[in-house]
PDB file of N, CA and C in Angstrom:
ATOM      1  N   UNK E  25     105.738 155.248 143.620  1.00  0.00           N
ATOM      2  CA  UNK E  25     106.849 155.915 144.235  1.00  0.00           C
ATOM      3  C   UNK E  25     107.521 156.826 143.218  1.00  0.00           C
ATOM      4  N   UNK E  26     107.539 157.803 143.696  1.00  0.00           N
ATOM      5  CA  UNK E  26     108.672 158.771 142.537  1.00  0.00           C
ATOM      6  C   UNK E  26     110.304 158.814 142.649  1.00  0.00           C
ATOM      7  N   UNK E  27     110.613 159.015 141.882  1.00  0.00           N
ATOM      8  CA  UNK E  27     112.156 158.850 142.096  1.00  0.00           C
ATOM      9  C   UNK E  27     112.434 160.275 141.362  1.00  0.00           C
ATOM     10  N   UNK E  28     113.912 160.466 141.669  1.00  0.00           N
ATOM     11  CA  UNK E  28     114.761 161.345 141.654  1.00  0.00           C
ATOM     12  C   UNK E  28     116.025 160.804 140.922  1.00  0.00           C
ATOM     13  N   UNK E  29     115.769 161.636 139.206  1.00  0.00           N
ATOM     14  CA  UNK E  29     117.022 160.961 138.820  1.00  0.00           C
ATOM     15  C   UNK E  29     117.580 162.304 137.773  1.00  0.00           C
ATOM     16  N   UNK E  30     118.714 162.631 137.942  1.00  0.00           N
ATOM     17  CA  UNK E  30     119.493 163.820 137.267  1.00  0.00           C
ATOM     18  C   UNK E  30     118.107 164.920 137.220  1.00  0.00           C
ATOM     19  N   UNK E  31     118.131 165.064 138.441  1.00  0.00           N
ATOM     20  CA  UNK E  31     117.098 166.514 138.779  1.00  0.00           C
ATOM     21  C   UNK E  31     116.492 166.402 138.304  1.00  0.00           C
ATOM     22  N   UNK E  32     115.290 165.430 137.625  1.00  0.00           N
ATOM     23  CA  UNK E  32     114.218 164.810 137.104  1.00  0.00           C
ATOM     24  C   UNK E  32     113.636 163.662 138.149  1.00  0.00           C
ATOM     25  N   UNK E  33     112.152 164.201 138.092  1.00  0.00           N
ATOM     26  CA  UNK E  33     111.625 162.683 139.001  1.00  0.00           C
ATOM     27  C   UNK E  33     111.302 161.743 138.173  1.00  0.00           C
ATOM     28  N   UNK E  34     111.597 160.402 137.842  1.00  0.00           N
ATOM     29  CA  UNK E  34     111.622 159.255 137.530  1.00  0.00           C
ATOM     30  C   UNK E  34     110.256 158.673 137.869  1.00  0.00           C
ATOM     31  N   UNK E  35     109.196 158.181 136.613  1.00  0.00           N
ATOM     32  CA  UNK E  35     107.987 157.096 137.020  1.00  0.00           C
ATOM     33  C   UNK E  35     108.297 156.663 136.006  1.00  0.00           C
ATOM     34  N   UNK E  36     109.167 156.220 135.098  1.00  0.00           N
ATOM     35  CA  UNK E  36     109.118 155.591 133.921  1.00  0.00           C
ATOM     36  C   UNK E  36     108.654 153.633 134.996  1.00  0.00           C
ATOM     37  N   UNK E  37     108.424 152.550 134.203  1.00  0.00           N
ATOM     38  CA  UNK E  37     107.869 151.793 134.714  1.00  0.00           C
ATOM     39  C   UNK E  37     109.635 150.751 134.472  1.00  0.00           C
ATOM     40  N   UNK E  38     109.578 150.152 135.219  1.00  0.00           N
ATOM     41  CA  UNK E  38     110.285 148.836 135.407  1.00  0.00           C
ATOM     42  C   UNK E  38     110.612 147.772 134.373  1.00  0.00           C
ATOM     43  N   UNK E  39     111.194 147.418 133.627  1.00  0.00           N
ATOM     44  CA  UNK E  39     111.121 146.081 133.103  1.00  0.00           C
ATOM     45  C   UNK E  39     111.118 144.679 133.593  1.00  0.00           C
ATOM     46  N   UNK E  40     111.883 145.211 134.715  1.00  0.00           N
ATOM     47  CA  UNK E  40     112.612 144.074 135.507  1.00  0.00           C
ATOM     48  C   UNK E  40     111.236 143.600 136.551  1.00  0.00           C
ATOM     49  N   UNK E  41     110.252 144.434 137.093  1.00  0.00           N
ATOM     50  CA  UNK E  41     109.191 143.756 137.831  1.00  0.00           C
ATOM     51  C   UNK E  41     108.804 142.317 137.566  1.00  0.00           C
ATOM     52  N   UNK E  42     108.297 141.620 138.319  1.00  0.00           N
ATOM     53  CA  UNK E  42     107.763 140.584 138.267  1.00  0.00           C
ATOM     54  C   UNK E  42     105.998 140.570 138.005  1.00  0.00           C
ATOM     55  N   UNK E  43     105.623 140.001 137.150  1.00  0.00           N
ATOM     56  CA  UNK E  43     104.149 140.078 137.150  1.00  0.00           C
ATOM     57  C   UNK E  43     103.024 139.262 138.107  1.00  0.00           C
ATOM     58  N   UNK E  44     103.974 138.068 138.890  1.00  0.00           N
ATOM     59  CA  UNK E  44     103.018 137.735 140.207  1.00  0.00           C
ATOM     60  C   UNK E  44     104.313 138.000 141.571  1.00  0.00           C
ATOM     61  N   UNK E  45     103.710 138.652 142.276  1.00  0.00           N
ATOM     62  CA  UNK E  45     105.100 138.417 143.788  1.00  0.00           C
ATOM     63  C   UNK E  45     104.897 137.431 144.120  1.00  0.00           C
ATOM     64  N   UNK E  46     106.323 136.299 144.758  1.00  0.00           N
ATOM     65  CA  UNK E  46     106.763 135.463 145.083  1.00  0.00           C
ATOM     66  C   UNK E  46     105.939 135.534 146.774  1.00  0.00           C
ATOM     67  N   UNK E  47     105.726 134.394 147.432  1.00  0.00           N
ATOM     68  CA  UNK E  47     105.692 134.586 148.657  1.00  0.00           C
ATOM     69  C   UNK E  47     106.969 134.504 149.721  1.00  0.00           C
ATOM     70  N   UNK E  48     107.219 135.220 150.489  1.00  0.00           N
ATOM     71  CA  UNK E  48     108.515 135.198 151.441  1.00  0.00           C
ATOM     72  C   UNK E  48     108.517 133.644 151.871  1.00  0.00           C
ATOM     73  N   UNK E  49     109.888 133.462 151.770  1.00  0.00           N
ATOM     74  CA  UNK E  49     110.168 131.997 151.924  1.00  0.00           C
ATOM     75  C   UNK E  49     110.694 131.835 153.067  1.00  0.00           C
ATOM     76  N   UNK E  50     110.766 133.178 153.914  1.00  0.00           N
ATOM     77  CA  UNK E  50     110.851 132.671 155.730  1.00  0.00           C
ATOM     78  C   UNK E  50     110.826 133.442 156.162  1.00  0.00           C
ATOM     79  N   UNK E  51     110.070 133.874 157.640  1.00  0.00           N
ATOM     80  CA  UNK E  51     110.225 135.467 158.244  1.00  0.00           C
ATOM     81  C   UNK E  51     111.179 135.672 159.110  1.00  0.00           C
ATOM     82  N   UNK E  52     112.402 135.316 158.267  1.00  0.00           N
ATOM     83  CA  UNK E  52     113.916 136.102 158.771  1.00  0.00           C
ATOM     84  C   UNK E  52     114.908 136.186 157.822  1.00  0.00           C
ATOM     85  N   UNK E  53     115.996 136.539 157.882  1.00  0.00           N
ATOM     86  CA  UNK E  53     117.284 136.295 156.946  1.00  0.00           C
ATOM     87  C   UNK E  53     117.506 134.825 156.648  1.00  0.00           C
ATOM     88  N   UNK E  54     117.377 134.387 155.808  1.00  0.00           N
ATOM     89  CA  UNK E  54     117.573 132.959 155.540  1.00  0.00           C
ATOM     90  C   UNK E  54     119.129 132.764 155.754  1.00  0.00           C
ATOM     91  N   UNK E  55     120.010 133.320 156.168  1.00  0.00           N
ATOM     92  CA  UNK E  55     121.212 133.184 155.623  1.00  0.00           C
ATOM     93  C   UNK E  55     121.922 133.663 157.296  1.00  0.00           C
ATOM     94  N   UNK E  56     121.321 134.478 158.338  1.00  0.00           N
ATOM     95  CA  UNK E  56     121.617 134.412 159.424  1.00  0.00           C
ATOM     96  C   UNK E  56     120.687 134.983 160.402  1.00  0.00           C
ATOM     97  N   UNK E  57     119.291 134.519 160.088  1.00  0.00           N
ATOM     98  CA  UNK E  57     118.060 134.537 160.841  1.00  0.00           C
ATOM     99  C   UNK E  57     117.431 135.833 161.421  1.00  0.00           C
ATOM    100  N   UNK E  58     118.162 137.261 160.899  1.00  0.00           N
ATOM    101  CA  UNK E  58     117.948 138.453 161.512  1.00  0.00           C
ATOM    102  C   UNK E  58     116.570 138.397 161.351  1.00  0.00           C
ATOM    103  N   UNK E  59     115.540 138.997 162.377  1.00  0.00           N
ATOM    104  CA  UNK E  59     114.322 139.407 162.287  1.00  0.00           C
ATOM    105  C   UNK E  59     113.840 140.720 161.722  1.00  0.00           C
ATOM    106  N   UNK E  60     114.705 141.512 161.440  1.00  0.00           N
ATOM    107  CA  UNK E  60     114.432 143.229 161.349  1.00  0.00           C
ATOM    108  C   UNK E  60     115.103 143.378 159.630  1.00  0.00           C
ATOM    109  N   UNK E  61     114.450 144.437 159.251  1.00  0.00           N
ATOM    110  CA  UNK E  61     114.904 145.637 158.180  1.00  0.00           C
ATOM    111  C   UNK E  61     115.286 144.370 157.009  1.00  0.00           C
ATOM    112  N   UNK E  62     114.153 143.397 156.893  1.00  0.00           N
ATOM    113  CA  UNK E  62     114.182 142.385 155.664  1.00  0.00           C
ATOM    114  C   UNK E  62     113.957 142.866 154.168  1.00  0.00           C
ATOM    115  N   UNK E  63     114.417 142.006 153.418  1.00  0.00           N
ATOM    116  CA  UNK E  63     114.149 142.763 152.341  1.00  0.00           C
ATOM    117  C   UNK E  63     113.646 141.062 151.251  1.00  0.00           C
ATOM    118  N   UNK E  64     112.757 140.878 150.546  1.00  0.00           N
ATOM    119  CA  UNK E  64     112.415 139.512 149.765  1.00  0.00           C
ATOM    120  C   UNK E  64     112.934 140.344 147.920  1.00  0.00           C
ATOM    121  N   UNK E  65     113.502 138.560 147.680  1.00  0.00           N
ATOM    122  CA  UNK E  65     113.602 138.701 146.379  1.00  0.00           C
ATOM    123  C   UNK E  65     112.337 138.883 145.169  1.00  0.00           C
ATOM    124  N   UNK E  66     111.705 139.329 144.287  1.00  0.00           N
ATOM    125  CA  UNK E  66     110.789 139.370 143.725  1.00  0.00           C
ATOM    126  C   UNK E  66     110.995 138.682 142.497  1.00  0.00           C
ATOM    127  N   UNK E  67     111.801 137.598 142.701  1.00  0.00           N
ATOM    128  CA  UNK E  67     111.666 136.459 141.220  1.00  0.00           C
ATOM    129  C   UNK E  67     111.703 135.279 142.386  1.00  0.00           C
ATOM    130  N   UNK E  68     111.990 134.848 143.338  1.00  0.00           N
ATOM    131  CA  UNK E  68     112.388 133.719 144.028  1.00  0.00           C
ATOM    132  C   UNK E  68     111.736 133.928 145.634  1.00  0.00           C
ATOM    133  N   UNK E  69     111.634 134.836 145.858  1.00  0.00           N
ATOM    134  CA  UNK E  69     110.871 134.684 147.335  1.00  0.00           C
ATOM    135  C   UNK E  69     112.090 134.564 148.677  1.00  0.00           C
ATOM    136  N   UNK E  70     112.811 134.636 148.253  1.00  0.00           N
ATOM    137  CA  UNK E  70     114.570 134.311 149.258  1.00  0.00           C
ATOM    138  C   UNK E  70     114.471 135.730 150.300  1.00  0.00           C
ATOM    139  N   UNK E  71     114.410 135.336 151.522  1.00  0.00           N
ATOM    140  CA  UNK E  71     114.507 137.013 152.359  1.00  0.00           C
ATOM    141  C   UNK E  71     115.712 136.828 153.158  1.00  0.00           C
ATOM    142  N   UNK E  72     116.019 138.195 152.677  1.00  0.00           N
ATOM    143  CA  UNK E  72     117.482 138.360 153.464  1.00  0.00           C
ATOM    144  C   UNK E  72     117.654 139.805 153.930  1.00  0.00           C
ATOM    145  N   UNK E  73     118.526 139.660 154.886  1.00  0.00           N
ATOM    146  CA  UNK E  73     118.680 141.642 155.809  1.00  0.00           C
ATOM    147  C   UNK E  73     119.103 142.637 154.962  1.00  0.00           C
ATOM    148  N   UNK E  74     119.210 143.710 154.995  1.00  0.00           N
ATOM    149  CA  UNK E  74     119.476 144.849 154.131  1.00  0.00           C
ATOM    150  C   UNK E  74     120.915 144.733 154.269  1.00  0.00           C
ATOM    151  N   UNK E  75     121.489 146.017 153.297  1.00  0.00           N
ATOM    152  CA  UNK E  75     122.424 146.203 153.884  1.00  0.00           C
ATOM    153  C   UNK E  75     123.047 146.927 154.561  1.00  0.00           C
ATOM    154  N   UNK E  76     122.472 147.531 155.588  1.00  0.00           N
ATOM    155  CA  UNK E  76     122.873 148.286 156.445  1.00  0.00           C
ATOM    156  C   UNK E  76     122.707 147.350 158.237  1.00  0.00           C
ATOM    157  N   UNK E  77     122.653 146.369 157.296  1.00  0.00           N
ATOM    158  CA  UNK E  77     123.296 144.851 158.558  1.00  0.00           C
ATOM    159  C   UNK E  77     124.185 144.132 157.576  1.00  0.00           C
ATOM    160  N   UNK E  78     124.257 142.941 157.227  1.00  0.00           N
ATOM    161  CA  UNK E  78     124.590 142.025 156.799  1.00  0.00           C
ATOM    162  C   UNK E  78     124.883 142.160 155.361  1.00  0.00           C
ATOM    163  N   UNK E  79     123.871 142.406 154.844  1.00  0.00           N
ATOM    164  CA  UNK E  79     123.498 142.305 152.924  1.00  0.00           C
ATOM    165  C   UNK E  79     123.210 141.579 152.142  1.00  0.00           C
ATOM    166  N   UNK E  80     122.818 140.610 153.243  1.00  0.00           N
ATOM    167  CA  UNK E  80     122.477 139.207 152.570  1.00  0.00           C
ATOM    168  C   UNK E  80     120.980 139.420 151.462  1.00  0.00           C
ATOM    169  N   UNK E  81     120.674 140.210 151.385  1.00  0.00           N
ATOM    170  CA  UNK E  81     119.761 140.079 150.277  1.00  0.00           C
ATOM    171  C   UNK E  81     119.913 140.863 149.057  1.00  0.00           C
ATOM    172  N   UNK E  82     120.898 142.050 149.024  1.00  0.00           N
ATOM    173  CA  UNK E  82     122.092 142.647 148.148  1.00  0.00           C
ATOM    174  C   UNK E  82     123.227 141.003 147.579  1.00  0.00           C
ATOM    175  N   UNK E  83     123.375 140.362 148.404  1.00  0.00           N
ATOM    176  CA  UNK E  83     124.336 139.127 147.965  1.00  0.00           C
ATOM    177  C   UNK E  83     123.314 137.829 147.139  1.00  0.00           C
ATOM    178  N   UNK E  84     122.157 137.604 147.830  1.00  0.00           N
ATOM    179  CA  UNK E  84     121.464 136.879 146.716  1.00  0.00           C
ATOM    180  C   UNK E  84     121.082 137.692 145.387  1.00  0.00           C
ATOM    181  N   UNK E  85     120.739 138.608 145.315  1.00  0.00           N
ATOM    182  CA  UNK E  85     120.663 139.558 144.284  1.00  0.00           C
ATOM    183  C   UNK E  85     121.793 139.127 143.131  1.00  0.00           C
ATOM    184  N   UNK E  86     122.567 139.500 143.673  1.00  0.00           N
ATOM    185  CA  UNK E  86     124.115 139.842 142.865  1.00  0.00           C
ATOM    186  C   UNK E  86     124.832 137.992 142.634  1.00  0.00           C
ATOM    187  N   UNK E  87     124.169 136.935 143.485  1.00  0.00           N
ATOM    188  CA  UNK E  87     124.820 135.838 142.886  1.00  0.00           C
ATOM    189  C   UNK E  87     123.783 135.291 141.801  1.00  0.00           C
ATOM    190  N   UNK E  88     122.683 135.532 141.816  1.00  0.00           N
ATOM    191  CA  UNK E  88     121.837 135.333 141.082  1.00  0.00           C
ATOM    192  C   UNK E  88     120.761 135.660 139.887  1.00  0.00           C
ATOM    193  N   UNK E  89     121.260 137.218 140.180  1.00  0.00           N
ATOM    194  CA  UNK E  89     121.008 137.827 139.127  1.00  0.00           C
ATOM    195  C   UNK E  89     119.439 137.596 139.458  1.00  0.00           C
ATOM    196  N   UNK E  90     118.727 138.077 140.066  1.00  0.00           N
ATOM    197  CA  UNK E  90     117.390 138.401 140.603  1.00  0.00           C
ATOM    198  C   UNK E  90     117.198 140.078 140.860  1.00  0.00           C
ATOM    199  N   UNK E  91     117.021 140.859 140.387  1.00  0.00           N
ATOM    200  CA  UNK E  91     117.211 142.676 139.785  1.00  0.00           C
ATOM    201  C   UNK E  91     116.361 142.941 141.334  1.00  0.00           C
ATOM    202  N   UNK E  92     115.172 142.492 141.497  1.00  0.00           N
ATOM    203  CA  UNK E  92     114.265 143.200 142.533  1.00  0.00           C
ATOM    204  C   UNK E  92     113.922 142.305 143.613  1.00  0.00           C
ATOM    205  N   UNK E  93     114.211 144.097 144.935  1.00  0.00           N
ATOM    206  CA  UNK E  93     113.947 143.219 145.384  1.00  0.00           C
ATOM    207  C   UNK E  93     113.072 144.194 146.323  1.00  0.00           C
ATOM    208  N   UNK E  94     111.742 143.417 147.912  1.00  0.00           N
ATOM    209  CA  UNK E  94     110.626 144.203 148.514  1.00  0.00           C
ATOM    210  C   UNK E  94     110.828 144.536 149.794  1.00  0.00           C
ATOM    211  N   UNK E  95     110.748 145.542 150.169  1.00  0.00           N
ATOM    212  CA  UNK E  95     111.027 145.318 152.033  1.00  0.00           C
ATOM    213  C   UNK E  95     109.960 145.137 152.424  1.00  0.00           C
ATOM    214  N   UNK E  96     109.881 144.034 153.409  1.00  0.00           N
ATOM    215  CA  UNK E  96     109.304 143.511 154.184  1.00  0.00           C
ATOM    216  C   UNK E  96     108.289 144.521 155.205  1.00  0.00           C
ATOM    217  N   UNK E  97     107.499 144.076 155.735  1.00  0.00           N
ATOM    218  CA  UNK E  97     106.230 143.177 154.987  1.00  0.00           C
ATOM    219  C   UNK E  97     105.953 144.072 153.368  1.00  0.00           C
ATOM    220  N   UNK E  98     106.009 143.175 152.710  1.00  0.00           N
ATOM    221  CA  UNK E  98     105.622 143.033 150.803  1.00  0.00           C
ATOM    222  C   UNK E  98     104.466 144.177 150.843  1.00  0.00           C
ATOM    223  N   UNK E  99     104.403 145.212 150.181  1.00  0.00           N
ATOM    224  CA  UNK E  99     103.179 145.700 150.295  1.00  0.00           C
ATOM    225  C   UNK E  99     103.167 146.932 150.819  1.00  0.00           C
ATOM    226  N   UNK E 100     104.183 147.218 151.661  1.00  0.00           N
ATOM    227  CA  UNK E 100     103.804 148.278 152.775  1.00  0.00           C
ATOM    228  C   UNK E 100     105.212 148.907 152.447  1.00  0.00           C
ATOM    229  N   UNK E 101     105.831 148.972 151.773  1.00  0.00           N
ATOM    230  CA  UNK E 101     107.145 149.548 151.511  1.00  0.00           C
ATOM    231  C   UNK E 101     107.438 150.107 150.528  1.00  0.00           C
ATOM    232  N   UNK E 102     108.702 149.929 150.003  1.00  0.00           N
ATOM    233  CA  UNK E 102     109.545 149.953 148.543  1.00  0.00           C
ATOM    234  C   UNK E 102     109.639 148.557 147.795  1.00  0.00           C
ATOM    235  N   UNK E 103     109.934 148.710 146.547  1.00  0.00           N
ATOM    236  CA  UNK E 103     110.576 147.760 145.051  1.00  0.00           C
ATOM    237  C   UNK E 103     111.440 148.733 145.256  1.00  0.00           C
ATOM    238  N   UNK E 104     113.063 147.889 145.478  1.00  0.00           N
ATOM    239  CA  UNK E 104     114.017 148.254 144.508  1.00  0.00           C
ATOM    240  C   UNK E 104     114.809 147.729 143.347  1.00  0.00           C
ATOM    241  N   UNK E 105     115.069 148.261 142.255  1.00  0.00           N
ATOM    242  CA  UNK E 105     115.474 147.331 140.600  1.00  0.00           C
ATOM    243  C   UNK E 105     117.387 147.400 140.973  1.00  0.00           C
ATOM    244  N   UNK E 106     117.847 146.503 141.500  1.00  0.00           N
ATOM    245  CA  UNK E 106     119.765 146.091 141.727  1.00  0.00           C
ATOM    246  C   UNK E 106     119.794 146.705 139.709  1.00  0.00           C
ATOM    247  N   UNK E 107     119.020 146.238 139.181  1.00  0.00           N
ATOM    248  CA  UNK E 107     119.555 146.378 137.532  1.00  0.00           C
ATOM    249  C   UNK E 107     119.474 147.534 136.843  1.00  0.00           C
ATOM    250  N   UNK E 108     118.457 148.541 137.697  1.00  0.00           N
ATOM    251  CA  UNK E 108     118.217 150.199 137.234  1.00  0.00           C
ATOM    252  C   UNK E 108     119.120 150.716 138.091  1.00  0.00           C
ATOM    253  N   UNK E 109     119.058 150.327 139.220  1.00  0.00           N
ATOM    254  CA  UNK E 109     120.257 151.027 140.506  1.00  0.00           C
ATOM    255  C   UNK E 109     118.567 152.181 141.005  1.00  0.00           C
ATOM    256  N   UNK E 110     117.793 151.808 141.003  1.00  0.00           N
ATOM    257  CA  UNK E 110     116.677 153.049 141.593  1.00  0.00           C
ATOM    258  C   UNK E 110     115.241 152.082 142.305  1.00  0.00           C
ATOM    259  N   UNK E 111     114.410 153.194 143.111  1.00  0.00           N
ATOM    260  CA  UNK E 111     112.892 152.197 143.648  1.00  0.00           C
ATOM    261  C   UNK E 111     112.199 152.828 142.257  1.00  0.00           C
ATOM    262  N   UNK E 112     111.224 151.797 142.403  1.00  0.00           N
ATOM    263  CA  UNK E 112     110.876 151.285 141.425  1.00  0.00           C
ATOM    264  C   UNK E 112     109.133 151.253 141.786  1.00  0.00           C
ATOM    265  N   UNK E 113     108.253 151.302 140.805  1.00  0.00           N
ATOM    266  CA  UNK E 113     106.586 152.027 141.256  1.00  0.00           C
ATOM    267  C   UNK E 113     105.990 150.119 141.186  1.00  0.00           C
TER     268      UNK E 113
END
Protein backbone atom coordinates (compact mmCIF):
# COMPACT_ATOMS: atom_id res chain seq x y z
CA UNK A 1 0.00 0.00 0.00
CA UNK A 2 1.42 3.47 -0.58
CA UNK A 3 0.84 6.18 1.58
CA UNK A 4 0.80 9.81 1.39
CA UNK A 5 2.80 11.66 3.82
CA UNK A 6 3.89 15.59 3.58
CA UNK A 7 3.45 15.33 -0.29
CA UNK A 8 5.68 12.33 -0.29
CA UNK A 9 4.38 8.73 -0.77
CA UNK A 10 5.38 6.71 2.20
CA UNK A 11 6.67 2.68 1.77
CA UNK A 12 9.11 2.99 4.43
CA UNK A 13 8.28 -0.53 6.31
CA UNK A 14 6.59 -0.75 9.79
CA UNK A 15 8.22 -1.58 13.00
CA UNK A 16 5.27 -2.13 14.74
CA UNK A 17 4.01 -5.23 12.28
CA UNK A 18 3.64 -8.42 13.69
CA UNK A 19 5.69 -11.28 12.20
CA UNK A 20 2.84 -14.10 12.44
CA UNK A 21 -1.09 -12.63 12.20
CA UNK A 22 -3.14 -13.50 15.06
CA UNK A 23 -6.33 -15.39 14.10
CA UNK A 24 -9.72 -13.30 14.58
CA UNK A 25 -11.02 -14.23 17.84
CA UNK A 26 -14.76 -13.84 16.71
CA UNK A 27 -16.65 -12.85 13.54
CA UNK A 28 -18.14 -9.77 15.14
CA UNK A 29 -17.35 -6.87 17.53
CA UNK A 30 -16.48 -8.62 20.59
CA UNK A 31 -17.59 -5.77 22.59
CA UNK A 32 -21.18 -5.23 20.87
CA UNK A 33 -21.48 -8.00 18.25
CA UNK A 34 -21.64 -5.64 15.06
CA UNK A 35 -21.22 -7.83 11.95
CA UNK A 36 -19.92 -5.12 9.40
CA UNK A 37 -16.76 -2.74 8.75
CA UNK A 38 -14.54 -5.02 11.44
CA UNK A 39 -11.33 -4.31 12.04
CA UNK A 40 -8.75 -7.34 14.15
CA UNK A 41 -5.97 -6.49 16.39
CA UNK A 42 -2.56 -7.76 14.93
CA UNK A 43 -0.77 -8.63 18.32
CA UNK A 44 -3.96 -10.29 20.05
CA UNK A 45 -6.55 -11.28 17.50
CA UNK A 46 -9.49 -9.05 19.48
CA UNK A 47 -12.11 -7.79 16.57
CA UNK A 48 -13.86 -4.86 17.05
CA UNK A 49 -16.06 -2.18 14.66
CA UNK A 50 -14.32 0.75 13.20
CA UNK A 51 -14.78 3.86 14.02
CA UNK A 52 -17.11 5.17 12.03
CA UNK A 53 -19.63 2.94 14.28
CA UNK A 54 -18.66 2.33 17.66
CA UNK A 55 -14.63 2.27 17.86
CA UNK A 56 -14.35 -0.46 19.66
CA UNK A 57 -11.29 -1.58 18.00
CA UNK A 58 -9.64 2.14 18.06
CA UNK A 59 -10.52 1.55 22.10
CA UNK A 60 -8.77 -1.87 22.40
CA UNK A 61 -5.91 -0.37 20.57
CA UNK A 62 -5.53 2.60 22.83
CA UNK A 63 -6.21 0.51 26.25
CA UNK A 64 -3.70 -1.77 25.33
CA UNK A 65 -1.31 -0.48 23.49
CA UNK A 66 -1.60 -3.02 20.48
CA UNK A 67 -0.28 -0.25 17.39
CA UNK A 68 -1.99 -2.50 14.47
CA UNK A 69 -4.60 -3.15 13.48
CA UNK A 70 -6.51 -5.44 9.89
CA UNK A 71 -9.84 -4.93 8.33
CA UNK A 72 -11.60 -7.71 8.06
CA UNK A 73 -11.51 -10.33 6.25
CA UNK A 74 -7.37 -10.26 7.13
CA UNK A 75 -5.88 -10.27 3.80
CA UNK A 76 -8.12 -8.49 1.56
CA UNK A 77 -7.74 -4.99 2.97
CA UNK A 78 -5.56 -2.51 4.92
CA UNK A 79 -2.79 -2.65 8.14
CA UNK A 80 -3.21 0.31 9.99
CA UNK A 81 -0.02 1.37 12.63
CA UNK A 82 -2.47 3.59 15.83
CA UNK A 83 1.61 4.24 16.64
CA UNK A 84 2.72 5.77 13.05
CA UNK A 85 -0.88 7.35 12.76
CA UNK A 86 -0.65 5.84 8.79
CA UNK A 87 -1.61 2.17 6.59
CA UNK A 88 0.98 0.40 6.67
CA UNK A 89 2.46 -2.29 3.57
Amino acid sequence: MLNWVSGLFDRSPCEHLPEAVPNPASDGCQECGQAFSLRMCGTCGHVGCCETSRGHARDHARDTGHPIIYSMPVGRGFAWCYAENRYVE
